[in-house]
Tab-separated table of N, CA and C in Angstrom:
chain	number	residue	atom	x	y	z
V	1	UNK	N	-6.913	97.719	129.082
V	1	UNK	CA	-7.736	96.529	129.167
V	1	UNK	C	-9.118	96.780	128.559
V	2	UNK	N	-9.848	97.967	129.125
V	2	UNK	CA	-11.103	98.190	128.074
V	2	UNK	C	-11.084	98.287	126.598
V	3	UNK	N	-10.063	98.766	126.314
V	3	UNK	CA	-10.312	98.477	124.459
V	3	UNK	C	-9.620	97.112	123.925
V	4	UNK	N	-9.452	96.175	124.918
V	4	UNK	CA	-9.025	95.099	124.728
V	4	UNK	C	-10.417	94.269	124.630
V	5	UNK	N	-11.355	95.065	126.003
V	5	UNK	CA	-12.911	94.211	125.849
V	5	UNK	C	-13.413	94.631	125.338
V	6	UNK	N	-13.962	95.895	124.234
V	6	UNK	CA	-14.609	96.661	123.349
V	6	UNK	C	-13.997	95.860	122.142
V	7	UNK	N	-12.668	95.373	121.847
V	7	UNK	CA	-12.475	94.875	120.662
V	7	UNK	C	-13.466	93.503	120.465
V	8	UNK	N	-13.193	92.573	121.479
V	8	UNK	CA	-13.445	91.417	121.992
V	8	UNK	C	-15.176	91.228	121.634
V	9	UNK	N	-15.965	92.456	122.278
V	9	UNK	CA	-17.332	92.348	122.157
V	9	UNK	C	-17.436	92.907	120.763
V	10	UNK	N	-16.964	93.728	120.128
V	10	UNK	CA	-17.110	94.074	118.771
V	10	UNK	C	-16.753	92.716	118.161
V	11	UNK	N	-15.900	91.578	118.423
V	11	UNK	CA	-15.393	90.927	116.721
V	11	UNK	C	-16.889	89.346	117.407
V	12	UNK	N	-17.219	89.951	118.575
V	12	UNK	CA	-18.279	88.771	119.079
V	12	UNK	C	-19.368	89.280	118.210
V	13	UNK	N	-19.639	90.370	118.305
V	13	UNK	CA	-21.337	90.613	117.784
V	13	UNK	C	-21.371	90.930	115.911
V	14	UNK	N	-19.767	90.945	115.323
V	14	UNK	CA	-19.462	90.566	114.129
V	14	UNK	C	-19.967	89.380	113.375
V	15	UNK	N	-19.631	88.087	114.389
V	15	UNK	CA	-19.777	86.997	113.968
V	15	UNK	C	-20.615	86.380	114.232
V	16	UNK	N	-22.063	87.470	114.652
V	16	UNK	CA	-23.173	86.975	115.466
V	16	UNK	C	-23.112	85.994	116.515
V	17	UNK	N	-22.064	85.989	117.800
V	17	UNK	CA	-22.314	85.181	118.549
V	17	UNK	C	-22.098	85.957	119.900
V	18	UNK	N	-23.097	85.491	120.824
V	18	UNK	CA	-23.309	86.180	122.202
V	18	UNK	C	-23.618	85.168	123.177
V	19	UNK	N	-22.657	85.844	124.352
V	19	UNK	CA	-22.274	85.475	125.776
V	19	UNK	C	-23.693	84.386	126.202
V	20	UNK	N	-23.774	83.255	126.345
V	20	UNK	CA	-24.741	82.968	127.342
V	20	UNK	C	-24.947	83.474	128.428
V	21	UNK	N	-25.998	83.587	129.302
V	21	UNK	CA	-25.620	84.206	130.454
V	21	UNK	C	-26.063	82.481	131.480
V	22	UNK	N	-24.785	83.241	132.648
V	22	UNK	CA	-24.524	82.210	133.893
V	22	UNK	C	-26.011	81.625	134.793
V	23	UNK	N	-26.178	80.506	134.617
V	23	UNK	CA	-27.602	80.029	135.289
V	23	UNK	C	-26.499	79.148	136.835
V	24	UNK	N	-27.860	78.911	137.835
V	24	UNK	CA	-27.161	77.866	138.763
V	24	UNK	C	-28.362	77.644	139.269
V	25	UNK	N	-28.411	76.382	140.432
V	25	UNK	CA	-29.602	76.244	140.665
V	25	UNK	C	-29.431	75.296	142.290
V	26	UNK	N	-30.352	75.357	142.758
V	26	UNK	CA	-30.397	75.033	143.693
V	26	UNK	C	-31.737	73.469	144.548
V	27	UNK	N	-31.648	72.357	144.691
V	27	UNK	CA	-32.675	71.519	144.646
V	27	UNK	C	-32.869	71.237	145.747
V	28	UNK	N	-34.141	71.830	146.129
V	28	UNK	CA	-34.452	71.211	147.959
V	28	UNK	C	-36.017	70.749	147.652
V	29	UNK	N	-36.023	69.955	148.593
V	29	UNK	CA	-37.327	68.790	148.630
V	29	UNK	C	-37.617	68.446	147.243
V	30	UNK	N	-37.064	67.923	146.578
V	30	UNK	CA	-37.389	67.596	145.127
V	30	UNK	C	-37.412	68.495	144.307
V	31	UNK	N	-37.809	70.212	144.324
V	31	UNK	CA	-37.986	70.771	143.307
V	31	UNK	C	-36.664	71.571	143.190
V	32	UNK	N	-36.705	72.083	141.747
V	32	UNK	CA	-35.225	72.656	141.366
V	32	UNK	C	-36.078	74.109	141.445
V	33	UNK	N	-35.048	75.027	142.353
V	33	UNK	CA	-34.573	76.600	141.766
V	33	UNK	C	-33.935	77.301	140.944
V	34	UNK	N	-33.932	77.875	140.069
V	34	UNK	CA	-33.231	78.021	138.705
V	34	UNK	C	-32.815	79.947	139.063
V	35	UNK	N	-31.488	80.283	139.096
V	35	UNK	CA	-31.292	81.432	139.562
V	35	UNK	C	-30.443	81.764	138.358
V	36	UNK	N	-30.440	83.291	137.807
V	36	UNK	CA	-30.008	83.807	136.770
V	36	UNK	C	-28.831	84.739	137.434
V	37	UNK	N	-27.943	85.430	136.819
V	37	UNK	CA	-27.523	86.515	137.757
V	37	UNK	C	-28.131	88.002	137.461
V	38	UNK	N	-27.877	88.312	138.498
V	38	UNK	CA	-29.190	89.561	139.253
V	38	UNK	C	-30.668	89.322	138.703
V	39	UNK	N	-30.832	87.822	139.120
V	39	UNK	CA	-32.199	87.623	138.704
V	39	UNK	C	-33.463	88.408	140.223
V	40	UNK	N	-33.958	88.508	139.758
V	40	UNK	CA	-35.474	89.008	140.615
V	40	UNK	C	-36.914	88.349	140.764
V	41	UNK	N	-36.588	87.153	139.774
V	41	UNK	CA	-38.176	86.716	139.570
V	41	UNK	C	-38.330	85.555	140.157
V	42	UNK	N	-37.036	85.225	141.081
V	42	UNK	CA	-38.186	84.391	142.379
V	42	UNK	C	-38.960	84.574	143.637
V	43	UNK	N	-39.849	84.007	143.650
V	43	UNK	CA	-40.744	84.659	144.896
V	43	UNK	C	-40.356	84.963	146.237
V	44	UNK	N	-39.417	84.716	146.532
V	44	UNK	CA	-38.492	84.739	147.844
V	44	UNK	C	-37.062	86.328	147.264
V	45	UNK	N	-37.481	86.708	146.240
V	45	UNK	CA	-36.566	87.269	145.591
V	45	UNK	C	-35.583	88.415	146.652
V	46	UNK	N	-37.300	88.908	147.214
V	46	UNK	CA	-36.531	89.494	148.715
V	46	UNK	C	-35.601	89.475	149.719
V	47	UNK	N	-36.313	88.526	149.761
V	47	UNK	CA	-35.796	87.832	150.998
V	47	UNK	C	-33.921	87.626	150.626
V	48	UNK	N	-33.949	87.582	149.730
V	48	UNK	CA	-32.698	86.512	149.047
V	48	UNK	C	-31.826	87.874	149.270
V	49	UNK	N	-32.383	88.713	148.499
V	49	UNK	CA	-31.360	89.930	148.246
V	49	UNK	C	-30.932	90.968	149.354
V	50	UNK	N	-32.052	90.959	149.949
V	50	UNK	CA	-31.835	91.330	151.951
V	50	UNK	C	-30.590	90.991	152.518
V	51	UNK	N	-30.408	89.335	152.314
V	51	UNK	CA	-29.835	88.451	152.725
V	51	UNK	C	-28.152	88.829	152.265
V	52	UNK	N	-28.499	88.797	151.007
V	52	UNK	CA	-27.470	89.335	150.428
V	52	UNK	C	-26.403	90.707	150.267
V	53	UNK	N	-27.142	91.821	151.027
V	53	UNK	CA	-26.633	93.245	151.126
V	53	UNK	C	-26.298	93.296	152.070
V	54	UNK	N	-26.716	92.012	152.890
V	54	UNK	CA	-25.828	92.610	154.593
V	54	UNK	C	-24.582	91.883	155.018
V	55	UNK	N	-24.307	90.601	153.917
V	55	UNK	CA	-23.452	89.716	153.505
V	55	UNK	C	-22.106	90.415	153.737
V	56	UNK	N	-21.948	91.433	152.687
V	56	UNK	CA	-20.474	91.731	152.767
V	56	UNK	C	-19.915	92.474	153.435
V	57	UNK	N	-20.410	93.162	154.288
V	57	UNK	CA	-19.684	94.020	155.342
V	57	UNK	C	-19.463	92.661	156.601
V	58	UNK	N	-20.282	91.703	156.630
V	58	UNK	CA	-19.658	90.931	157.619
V	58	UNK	C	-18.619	89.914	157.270
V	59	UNK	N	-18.775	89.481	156.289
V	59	UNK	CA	-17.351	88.932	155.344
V	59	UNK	C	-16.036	89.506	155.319
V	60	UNK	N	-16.203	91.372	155.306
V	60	UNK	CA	-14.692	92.048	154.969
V	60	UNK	C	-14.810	92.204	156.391
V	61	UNK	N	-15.728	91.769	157.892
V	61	UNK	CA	-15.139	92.130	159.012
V	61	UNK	C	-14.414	90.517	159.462
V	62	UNK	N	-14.640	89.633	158.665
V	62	UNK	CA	-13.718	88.273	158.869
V	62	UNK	C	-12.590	88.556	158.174
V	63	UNK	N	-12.112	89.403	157.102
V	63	UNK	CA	-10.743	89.234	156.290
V	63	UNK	C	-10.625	89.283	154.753
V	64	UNK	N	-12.479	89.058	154.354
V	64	UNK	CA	-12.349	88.995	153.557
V	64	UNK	C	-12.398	89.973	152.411
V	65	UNK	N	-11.830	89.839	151.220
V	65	UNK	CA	-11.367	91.401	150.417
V	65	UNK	C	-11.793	90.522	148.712
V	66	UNK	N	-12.791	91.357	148.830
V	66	UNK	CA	-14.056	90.913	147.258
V	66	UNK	C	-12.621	91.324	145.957
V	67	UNK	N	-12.191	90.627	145.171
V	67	UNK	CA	-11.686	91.042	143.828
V	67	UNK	C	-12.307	90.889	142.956
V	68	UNK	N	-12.135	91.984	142.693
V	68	UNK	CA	-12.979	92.637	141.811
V	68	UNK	C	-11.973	92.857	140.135
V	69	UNK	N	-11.332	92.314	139.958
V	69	UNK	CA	-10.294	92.779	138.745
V	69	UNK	C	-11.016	91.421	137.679
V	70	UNK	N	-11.780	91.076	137.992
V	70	UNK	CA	-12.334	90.226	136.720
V	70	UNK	C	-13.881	90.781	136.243
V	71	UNK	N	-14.357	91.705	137.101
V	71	UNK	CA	-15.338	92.267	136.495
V	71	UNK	C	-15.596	93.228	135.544
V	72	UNK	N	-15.790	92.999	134.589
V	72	UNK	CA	-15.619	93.511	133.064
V	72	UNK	C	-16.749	94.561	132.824
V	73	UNK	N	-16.586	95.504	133.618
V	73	UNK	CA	-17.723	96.721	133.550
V	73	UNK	C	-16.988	98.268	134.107
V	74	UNK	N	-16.910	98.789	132.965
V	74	UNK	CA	-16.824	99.740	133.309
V	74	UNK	C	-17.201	100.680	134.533
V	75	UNK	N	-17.123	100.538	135.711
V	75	UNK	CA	-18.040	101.056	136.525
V	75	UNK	C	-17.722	100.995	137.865
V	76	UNK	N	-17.869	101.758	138.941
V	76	UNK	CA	-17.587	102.186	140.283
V	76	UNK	C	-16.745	100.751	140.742
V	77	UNK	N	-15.577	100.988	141.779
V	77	UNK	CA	-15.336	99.929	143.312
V	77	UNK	C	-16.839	99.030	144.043
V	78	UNK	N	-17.506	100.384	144.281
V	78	UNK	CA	-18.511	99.588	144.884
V	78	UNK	C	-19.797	98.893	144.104
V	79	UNK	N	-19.796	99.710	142.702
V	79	UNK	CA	-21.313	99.031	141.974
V	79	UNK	C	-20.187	97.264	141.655
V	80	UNK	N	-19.053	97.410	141.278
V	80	UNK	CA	-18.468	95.947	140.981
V	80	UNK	C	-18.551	94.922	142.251
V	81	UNK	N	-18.331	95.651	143.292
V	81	UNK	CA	-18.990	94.467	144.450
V	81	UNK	C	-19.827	94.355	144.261
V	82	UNK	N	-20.933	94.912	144.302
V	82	UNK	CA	-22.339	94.649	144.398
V	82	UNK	C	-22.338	93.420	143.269
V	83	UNK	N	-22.287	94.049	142.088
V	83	UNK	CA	-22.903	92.833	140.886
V	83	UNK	C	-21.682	91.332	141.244
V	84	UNK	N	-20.788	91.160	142.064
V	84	UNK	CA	-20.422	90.302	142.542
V	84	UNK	C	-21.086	89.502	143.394
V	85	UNK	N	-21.974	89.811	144.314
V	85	UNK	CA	-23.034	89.537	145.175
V	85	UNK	C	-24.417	89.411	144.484
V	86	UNK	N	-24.834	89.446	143.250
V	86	UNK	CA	-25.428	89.259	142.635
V	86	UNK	C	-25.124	87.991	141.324
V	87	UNK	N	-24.331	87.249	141.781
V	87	UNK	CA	-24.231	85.880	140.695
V	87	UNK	C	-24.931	85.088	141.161
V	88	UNK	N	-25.134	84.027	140.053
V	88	UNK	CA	-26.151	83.289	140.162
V	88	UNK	C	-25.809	82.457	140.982
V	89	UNK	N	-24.812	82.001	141.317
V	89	UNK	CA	-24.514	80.755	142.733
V	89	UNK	C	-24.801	80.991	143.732
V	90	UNK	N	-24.810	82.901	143.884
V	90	UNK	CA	-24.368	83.167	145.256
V	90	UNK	C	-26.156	83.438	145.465
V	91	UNK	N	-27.062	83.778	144.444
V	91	UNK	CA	-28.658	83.745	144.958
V	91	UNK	C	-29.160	82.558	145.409
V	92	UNK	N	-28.110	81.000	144.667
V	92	UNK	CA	-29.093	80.087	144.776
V	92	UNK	C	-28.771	79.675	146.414
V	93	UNK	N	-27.173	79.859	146.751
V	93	UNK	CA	-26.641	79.757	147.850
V	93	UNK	C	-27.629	80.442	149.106
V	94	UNK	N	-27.490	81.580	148.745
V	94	UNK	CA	-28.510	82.578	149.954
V	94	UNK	C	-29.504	81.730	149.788
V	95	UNK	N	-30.279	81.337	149.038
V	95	UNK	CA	-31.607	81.186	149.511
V	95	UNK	C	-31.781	79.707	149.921
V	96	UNK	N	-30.729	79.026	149.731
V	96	UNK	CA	-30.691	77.390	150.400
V	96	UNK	C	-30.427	78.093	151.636
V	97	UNK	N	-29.380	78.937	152.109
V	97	UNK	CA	-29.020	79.511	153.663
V	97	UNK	C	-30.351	79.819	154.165
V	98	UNK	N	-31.622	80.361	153.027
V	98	UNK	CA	-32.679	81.122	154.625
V	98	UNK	C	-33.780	80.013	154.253
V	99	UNK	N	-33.620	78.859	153.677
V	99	UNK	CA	-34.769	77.661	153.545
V	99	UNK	C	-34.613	76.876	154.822
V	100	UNK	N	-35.754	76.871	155.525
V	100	UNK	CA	-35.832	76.621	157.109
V	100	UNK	C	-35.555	74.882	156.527
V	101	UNK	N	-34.810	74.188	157.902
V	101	UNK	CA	-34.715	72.890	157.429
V	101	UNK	C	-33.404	72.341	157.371
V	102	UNK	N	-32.654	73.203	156.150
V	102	UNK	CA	-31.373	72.776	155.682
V	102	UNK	C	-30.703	73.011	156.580
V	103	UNK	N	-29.403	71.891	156.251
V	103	UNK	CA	-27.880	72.104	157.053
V	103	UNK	C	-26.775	72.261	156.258
């Protein structure tokens, strides 16, 4: 499968064209949040990612089991969870979860 995605990103950066990367966003009291994945540069950025590391050990103690076979990185079981917990839905999500107010 990796020299299937090494071909893939080679005949991409051939034809000069590259991946957008995934935005999502989140709108409370009128203003929009704009979350990147493994973005850092919102001011709550903390807070968000706190939020987020203690996430999945209580998830796999409900049942749940992270797949990970679509993450296209060479790289550890556990660094591929992690950057799973780091998409952009799931920052804008956390941080609507710790915005006092919402339901």
């Amino acid at each position: 499968m990796w020299e299937e995605v090494k071909k893939l990103r080679a005949l991409l950066k051939y034809q000069g064209m590259k991946k957008s990367p995934g935005c999502s966003w989140i709108e409370i009291n009128g203003k929009s949040h704009l979350f990147m994945g493994a973005d850092k540069s919102h001011p709550q950025a903390k807070e968000i990612y706190k939020f987020l590391e203690a996430l999945p050990e209580k998830i796999k103690m409900a049942g749940y089991i992270p797949d990970t076979s679509f993450v296209l990185h060479d790289i550890s079981e556990e660094e591929k969870e992690y950057n799973l917990t780091t998409h952009s839905e799931k920052l804008a999500i956390a941080f609507g979860l710790l915005t006092p107010g919402l339901e």
